[in-house]
mmCIF file of C-alpha atoms in Angstrom:
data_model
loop_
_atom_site.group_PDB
_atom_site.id
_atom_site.type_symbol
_atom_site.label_atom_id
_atom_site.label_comp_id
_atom_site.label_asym_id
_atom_site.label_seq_id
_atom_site.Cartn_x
_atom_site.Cartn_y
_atom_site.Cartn_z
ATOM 1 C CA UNK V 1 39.550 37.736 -50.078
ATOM 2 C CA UNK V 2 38.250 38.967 -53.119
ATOM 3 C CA UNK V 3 36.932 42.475 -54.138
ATOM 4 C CA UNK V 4 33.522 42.620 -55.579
ATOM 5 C CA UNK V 5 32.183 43.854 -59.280
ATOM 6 C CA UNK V 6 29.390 45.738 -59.480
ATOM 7 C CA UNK V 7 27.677 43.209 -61.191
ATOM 8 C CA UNK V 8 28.033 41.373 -58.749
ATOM 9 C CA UNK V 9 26.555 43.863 -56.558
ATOM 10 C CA UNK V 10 23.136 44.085 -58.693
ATOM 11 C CA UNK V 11 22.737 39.955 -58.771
ATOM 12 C CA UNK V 12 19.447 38.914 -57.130
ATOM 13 C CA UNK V 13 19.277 38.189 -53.592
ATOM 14 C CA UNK V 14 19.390 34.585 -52.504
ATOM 15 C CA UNK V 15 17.239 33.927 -49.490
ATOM 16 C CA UNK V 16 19.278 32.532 -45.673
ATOM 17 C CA UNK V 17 17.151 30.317 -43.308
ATOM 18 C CA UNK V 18 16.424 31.253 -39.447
ATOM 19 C CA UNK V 19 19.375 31.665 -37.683
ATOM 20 C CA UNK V 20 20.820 28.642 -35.437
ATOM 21 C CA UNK V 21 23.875 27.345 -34.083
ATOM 22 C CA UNK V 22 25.083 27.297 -37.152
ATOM 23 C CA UNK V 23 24.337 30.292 -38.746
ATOM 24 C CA UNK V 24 26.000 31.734 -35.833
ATOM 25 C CA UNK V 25 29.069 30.203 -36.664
ATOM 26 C CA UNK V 26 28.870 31.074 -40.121
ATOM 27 C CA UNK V 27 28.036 34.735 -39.308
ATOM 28 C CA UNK V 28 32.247 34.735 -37.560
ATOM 29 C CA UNK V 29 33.000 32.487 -40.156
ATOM 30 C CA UNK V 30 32.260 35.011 -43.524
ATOM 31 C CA UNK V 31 31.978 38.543 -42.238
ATOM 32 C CA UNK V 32 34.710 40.854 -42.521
ATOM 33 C CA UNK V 33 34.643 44.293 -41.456
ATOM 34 C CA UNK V 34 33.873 46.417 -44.682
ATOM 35 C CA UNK V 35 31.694 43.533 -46.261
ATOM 36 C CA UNK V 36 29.004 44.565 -48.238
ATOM 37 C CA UNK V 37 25.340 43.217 -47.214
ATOM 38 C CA UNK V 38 22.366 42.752 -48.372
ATOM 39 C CA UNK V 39 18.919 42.626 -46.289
ATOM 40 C CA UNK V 40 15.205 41.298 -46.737
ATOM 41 C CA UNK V 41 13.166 44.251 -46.137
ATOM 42 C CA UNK V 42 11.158 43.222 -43.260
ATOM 43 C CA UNK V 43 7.719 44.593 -41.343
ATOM 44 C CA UNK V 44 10.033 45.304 -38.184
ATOM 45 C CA UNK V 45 13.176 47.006 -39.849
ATOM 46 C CA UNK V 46 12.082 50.555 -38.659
ATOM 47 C CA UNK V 47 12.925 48.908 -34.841
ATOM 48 C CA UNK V 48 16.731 47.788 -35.915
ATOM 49 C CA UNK V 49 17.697 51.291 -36.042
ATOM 50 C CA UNK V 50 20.252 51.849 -33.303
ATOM 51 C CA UNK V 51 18.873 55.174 -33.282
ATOM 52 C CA UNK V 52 15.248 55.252 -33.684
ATOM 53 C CA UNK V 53 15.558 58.522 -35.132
ATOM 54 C CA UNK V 54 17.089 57.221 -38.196
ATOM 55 C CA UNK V 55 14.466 54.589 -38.389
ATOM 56 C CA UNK V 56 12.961 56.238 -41.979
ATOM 57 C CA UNK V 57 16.569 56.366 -43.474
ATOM 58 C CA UNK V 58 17.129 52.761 -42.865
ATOM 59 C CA UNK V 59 13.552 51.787 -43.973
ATOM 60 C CA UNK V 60 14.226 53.786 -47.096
ATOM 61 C CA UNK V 61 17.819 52.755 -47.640
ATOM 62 C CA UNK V 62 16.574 48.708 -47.350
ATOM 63 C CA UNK V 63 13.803 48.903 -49.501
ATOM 64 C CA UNK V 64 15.661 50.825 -52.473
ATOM 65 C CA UNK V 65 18.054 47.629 -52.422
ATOM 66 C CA UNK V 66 21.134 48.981 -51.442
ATOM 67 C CA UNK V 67 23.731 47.124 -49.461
ATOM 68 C CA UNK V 68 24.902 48.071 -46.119
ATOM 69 C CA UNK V 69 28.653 47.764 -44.701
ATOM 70 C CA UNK V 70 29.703 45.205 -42.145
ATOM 71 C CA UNK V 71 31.277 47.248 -39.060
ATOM 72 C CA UNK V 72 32.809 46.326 -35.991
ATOM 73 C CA UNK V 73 30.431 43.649 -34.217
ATOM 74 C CA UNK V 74 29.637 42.595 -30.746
ATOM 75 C CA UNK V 75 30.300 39.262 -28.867
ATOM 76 C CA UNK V 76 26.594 37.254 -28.970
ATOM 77 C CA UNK V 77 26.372 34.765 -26.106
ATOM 78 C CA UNK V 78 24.009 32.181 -27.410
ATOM 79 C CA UNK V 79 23.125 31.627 -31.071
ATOM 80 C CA UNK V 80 19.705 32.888 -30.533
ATOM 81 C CA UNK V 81 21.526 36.428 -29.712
ATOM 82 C CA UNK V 82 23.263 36.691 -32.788
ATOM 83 C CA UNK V 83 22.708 39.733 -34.407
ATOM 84 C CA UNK V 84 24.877 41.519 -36.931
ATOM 85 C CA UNK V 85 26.122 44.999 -36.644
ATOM 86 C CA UNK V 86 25.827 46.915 -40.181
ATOM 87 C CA UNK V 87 25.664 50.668 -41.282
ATOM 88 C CA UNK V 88 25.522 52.941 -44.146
ATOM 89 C CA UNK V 89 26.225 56.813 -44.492
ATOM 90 C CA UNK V 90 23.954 59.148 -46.039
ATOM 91 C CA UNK V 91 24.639 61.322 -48.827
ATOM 92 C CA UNK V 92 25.081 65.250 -48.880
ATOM 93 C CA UNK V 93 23.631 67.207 -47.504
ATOM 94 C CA UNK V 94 23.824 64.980 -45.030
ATOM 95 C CA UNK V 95 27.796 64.207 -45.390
ATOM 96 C CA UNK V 96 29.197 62.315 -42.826
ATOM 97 C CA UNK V 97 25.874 61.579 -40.973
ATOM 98 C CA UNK V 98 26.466 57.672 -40.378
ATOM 99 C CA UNK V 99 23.400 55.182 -39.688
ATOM 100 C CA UNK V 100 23.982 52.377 -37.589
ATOM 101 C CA UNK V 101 21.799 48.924 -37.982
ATOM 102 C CA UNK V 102 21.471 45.582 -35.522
ATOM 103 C CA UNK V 103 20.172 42.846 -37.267
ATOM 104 C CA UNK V 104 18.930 39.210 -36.973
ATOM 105 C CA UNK V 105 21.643 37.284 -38.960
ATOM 106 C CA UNK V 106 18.556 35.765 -40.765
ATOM 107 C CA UNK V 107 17.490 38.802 -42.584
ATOM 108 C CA UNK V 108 20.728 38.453 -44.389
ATOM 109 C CA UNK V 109 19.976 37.824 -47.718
ATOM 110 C CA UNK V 110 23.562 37.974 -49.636
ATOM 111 C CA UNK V 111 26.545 39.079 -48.494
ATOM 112 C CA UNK V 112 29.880 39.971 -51.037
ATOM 113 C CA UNK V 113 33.181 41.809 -50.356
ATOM 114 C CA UNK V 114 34.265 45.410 -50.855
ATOM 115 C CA UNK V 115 33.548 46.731 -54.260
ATOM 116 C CA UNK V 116 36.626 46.600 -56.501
ATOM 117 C CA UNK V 117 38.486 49.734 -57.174
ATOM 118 C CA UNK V 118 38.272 49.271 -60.726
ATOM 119 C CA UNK V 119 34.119 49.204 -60.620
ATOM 120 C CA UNK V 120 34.359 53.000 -59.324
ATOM 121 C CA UNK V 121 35.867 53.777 -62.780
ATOM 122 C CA UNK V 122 34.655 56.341 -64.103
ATOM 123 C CA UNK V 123 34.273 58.550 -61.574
ATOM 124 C CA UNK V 124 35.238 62.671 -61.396
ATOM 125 C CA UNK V 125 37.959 63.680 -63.912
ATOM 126 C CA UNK V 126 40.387 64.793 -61.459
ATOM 127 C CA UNK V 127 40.180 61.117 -59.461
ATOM 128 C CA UNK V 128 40.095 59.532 -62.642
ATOM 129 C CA UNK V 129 44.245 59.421 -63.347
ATOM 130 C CA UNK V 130 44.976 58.734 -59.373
ATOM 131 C CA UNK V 131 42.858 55.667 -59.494
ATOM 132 C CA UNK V 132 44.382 54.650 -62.301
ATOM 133 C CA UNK V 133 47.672 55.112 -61.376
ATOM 134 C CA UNK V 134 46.733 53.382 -57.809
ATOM 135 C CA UNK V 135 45.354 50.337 -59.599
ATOM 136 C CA UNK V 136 49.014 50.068 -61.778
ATOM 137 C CA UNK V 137 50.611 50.454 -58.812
ATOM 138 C CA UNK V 138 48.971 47.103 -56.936
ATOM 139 C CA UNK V 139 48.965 45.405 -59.444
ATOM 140 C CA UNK V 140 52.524 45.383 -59.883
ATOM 141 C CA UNK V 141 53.036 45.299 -56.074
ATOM 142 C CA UNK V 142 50.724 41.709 -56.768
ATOM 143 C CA UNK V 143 47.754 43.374 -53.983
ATOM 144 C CA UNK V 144 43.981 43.355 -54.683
ATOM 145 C CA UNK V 145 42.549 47.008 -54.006
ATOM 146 C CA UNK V 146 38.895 48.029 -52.886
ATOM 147 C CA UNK V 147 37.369 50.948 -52.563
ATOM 148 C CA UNK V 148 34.938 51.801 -49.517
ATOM 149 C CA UNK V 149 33.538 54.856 -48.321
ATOM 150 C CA UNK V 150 32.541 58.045 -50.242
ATOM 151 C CA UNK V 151 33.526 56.651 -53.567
ATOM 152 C CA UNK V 152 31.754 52.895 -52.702
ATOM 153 C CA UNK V 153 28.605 54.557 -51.787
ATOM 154 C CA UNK V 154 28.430 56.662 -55.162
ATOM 155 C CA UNK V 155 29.156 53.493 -57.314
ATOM 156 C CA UNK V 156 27.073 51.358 -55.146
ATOM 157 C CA UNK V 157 23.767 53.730 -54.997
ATOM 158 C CA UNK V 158 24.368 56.015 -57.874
ATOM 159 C CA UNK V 159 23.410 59.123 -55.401
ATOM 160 C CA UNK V 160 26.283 62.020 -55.597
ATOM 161 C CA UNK V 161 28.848 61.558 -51.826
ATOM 162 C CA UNK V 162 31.907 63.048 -53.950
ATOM 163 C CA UNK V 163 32.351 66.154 -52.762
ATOM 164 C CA UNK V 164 36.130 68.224 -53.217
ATOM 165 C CA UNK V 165 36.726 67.394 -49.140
ATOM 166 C CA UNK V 166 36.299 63.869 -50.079
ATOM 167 C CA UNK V 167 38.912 61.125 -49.487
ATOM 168 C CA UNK V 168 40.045 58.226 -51.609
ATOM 169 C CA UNK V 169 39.710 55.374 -49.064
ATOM 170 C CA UNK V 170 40.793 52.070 -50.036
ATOM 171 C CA UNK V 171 41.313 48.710 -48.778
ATOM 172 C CA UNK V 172 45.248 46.972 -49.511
ATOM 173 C CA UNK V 173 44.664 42.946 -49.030
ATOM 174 C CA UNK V 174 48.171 42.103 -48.139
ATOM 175 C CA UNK V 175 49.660 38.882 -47.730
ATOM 176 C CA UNK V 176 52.886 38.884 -45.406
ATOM 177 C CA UNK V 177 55.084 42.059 -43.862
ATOM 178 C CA UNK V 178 57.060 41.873 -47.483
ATOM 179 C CA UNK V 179 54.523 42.627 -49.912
ATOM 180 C CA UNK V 180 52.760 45.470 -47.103
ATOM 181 C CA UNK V 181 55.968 47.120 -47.017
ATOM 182 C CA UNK V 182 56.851 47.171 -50.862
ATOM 183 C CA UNK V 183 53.209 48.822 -51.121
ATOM 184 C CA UNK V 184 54.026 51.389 -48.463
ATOM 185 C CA UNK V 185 56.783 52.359 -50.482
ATOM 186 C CA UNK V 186 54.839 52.409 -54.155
ATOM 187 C CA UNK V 187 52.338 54.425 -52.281
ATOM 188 C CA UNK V 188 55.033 57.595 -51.003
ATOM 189 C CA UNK V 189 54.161 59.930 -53.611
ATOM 190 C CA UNK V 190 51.027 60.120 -52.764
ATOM 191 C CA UNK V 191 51.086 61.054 -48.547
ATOM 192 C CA UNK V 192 50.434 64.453 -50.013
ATOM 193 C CA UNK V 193 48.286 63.956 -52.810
ATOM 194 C CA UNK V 194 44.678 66.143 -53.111
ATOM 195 C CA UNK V 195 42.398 64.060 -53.038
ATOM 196 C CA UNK V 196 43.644 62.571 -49.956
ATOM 197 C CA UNK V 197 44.955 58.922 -50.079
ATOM 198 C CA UNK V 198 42.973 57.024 -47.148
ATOM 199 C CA UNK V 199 42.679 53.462 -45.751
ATOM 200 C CA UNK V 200 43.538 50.641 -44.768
ATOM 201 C CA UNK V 201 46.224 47.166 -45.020
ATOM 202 C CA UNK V 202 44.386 44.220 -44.261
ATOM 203 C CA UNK V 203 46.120 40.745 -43.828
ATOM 204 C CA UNK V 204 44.814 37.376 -44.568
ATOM 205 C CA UNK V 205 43.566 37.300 -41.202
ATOM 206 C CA UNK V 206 40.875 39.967 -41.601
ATOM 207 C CA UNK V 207 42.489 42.508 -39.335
ATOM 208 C CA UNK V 208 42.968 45.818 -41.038
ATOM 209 C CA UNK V 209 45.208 48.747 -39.693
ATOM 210 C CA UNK V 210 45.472 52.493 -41.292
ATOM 211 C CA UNK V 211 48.625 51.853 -44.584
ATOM 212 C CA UNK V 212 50.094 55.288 -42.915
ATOM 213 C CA UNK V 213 50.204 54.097 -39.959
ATOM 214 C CA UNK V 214 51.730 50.828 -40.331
ATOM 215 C CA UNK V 215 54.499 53.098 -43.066
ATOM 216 C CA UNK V 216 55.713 54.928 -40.610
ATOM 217 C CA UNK V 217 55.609 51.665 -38.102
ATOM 218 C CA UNK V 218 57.380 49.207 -40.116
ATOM 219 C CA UNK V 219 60.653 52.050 -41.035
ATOM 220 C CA UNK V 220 60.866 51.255 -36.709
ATOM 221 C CA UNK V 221 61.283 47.084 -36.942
ATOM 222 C CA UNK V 222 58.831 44.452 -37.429
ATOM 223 C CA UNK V 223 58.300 45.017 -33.435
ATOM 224 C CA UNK V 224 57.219 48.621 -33.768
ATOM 225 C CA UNK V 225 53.119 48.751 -32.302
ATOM 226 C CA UNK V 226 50.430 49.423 -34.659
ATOM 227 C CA UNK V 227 46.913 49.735 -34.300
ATOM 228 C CA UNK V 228 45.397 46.956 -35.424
ATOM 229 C CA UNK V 229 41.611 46.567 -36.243
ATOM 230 C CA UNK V 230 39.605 43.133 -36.616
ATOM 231 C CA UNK V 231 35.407 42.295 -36.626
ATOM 232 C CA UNK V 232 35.650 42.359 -32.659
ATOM 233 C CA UNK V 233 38.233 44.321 -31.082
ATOM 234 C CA UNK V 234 40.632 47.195 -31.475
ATOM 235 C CA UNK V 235 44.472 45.882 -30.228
ATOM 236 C CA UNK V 236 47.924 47.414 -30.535
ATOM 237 C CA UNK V 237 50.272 44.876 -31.688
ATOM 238 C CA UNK V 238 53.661 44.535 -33.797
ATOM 239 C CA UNK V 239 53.929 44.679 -37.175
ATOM 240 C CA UNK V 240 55.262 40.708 -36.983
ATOM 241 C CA UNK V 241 52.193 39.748 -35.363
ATOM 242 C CA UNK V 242 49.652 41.823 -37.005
ATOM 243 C CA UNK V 243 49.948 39.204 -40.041
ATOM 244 C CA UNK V 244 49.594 36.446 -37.673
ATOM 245 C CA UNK V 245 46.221 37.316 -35.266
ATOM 246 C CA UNK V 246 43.005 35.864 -36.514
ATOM 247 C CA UNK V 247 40.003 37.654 -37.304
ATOM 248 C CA UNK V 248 38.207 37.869 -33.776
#
């Protein structure tokens, strides 16, 4: 998987056809939770609201051109069902206030991974030398980084979400229990760091489970149960098999 530029982010959008049998398969195919998307704004989009009373926010977000954020989705039983499960969170003062979207896969116009930790540079002054210490630190440890959340949204949109509560939330793409658990150990120093160090390991298999978590799992044996997340379901599994369990 690879993590996105921001240039990459502001290419123009590429229209999809109507959605089929095969789009459907394509839809489980590409989409990994976190995945940035992009839609065609559409006559009906204030109905795809999952709560009609954010219907103006997600009319508003769409037609300023900013992505939205693949989340966990739900099994469609024919390919005429398939619909894709996408959200975005508003900026203070509205912190925190999450917007939830269901839509055709056919008003998906482009779709990219996570924005690359290194296109959130600059940001505030007192991120600035944690990020760039984090980005040393997987490189060495040979693991592409991303950045979601707060710090995504403020690259992505240019609106302000960095407030002093704020976490740094990042994606680790890790491939095998080795290279996870040489990262855990790079990453030590900062369990108590201010701004709070947040996210997630993900595997090559898509699945993605919290990097504290699966610290404090893998100091118990490769057997030890973790949490693990993927585009469909929430399982506990081991640490051998969390590198091993597909995407769904």
């Amino acid at each position: 998987r690879e993590c996105s530029s921001l240039a990459a982010a502001q290419q123009p959008h590429a229209r999809r056809a109507g959605c089929n049998a095969g789009c459907w398969r394509l839809m489980d195919s590409l989409l990994h939770r976190h995945d940035l998307v992009w839609l065609e704004p559409a006559s009906a989009l204030d109905s795809y609201a999952v709560n009609p009373v954010q219907a103006g926010a997600v009319r508003e977000w769409i037609d300023s051109g900013n992505p939205l954020v693949v989340t966990r989705q739900q099994w469609s039983a024919t390919p005429e069902e398939a619909a894709v499960l996408l959200g975005f969170t508003l900026p203070p003062p509205l912190t925190r206030q999450r917007v939830s979207v269901r839509v055709p896969f056919s008003m998906v116009t482009r779709h990219a991974g996570p924005l690359g930790l290194r296109e959130a540079l600059p940001c505030p002054s007192n991120w600035s030398n944690m990020l760039l210490q984090l980005i040393k630190i997987c490189g060495e440890a040979e693991v592409k980084v991303c950045a979601y959340g707060a710090l995504a949204w403020q690259t992505l949109t240019g609106r302000s979400y960095l407030t002093a509560a704020s976490d740094i939330d990042l994606l680790f793409y890790c491939d095998d229990i080795v290279t996870a658990g040489g990262l855990c150990s790079r990453l030590a120093p900062f369990r108590d760091s201010c701004p709070r160090l947040d996210g997630e390991i993900i595997s090559n298999s898509g699945r993605g489970v919290s990097w504290r978590e699966f610290d404090t799992a893998i100091k118990s044996g490769e057997t030890a149960q973790i949490l693990s997340k993927s585009l469909y379901e929430v399982q506990l599994v081991s640490v051998s098999d969390f590198f091993g369990t597909s995407n769904v």
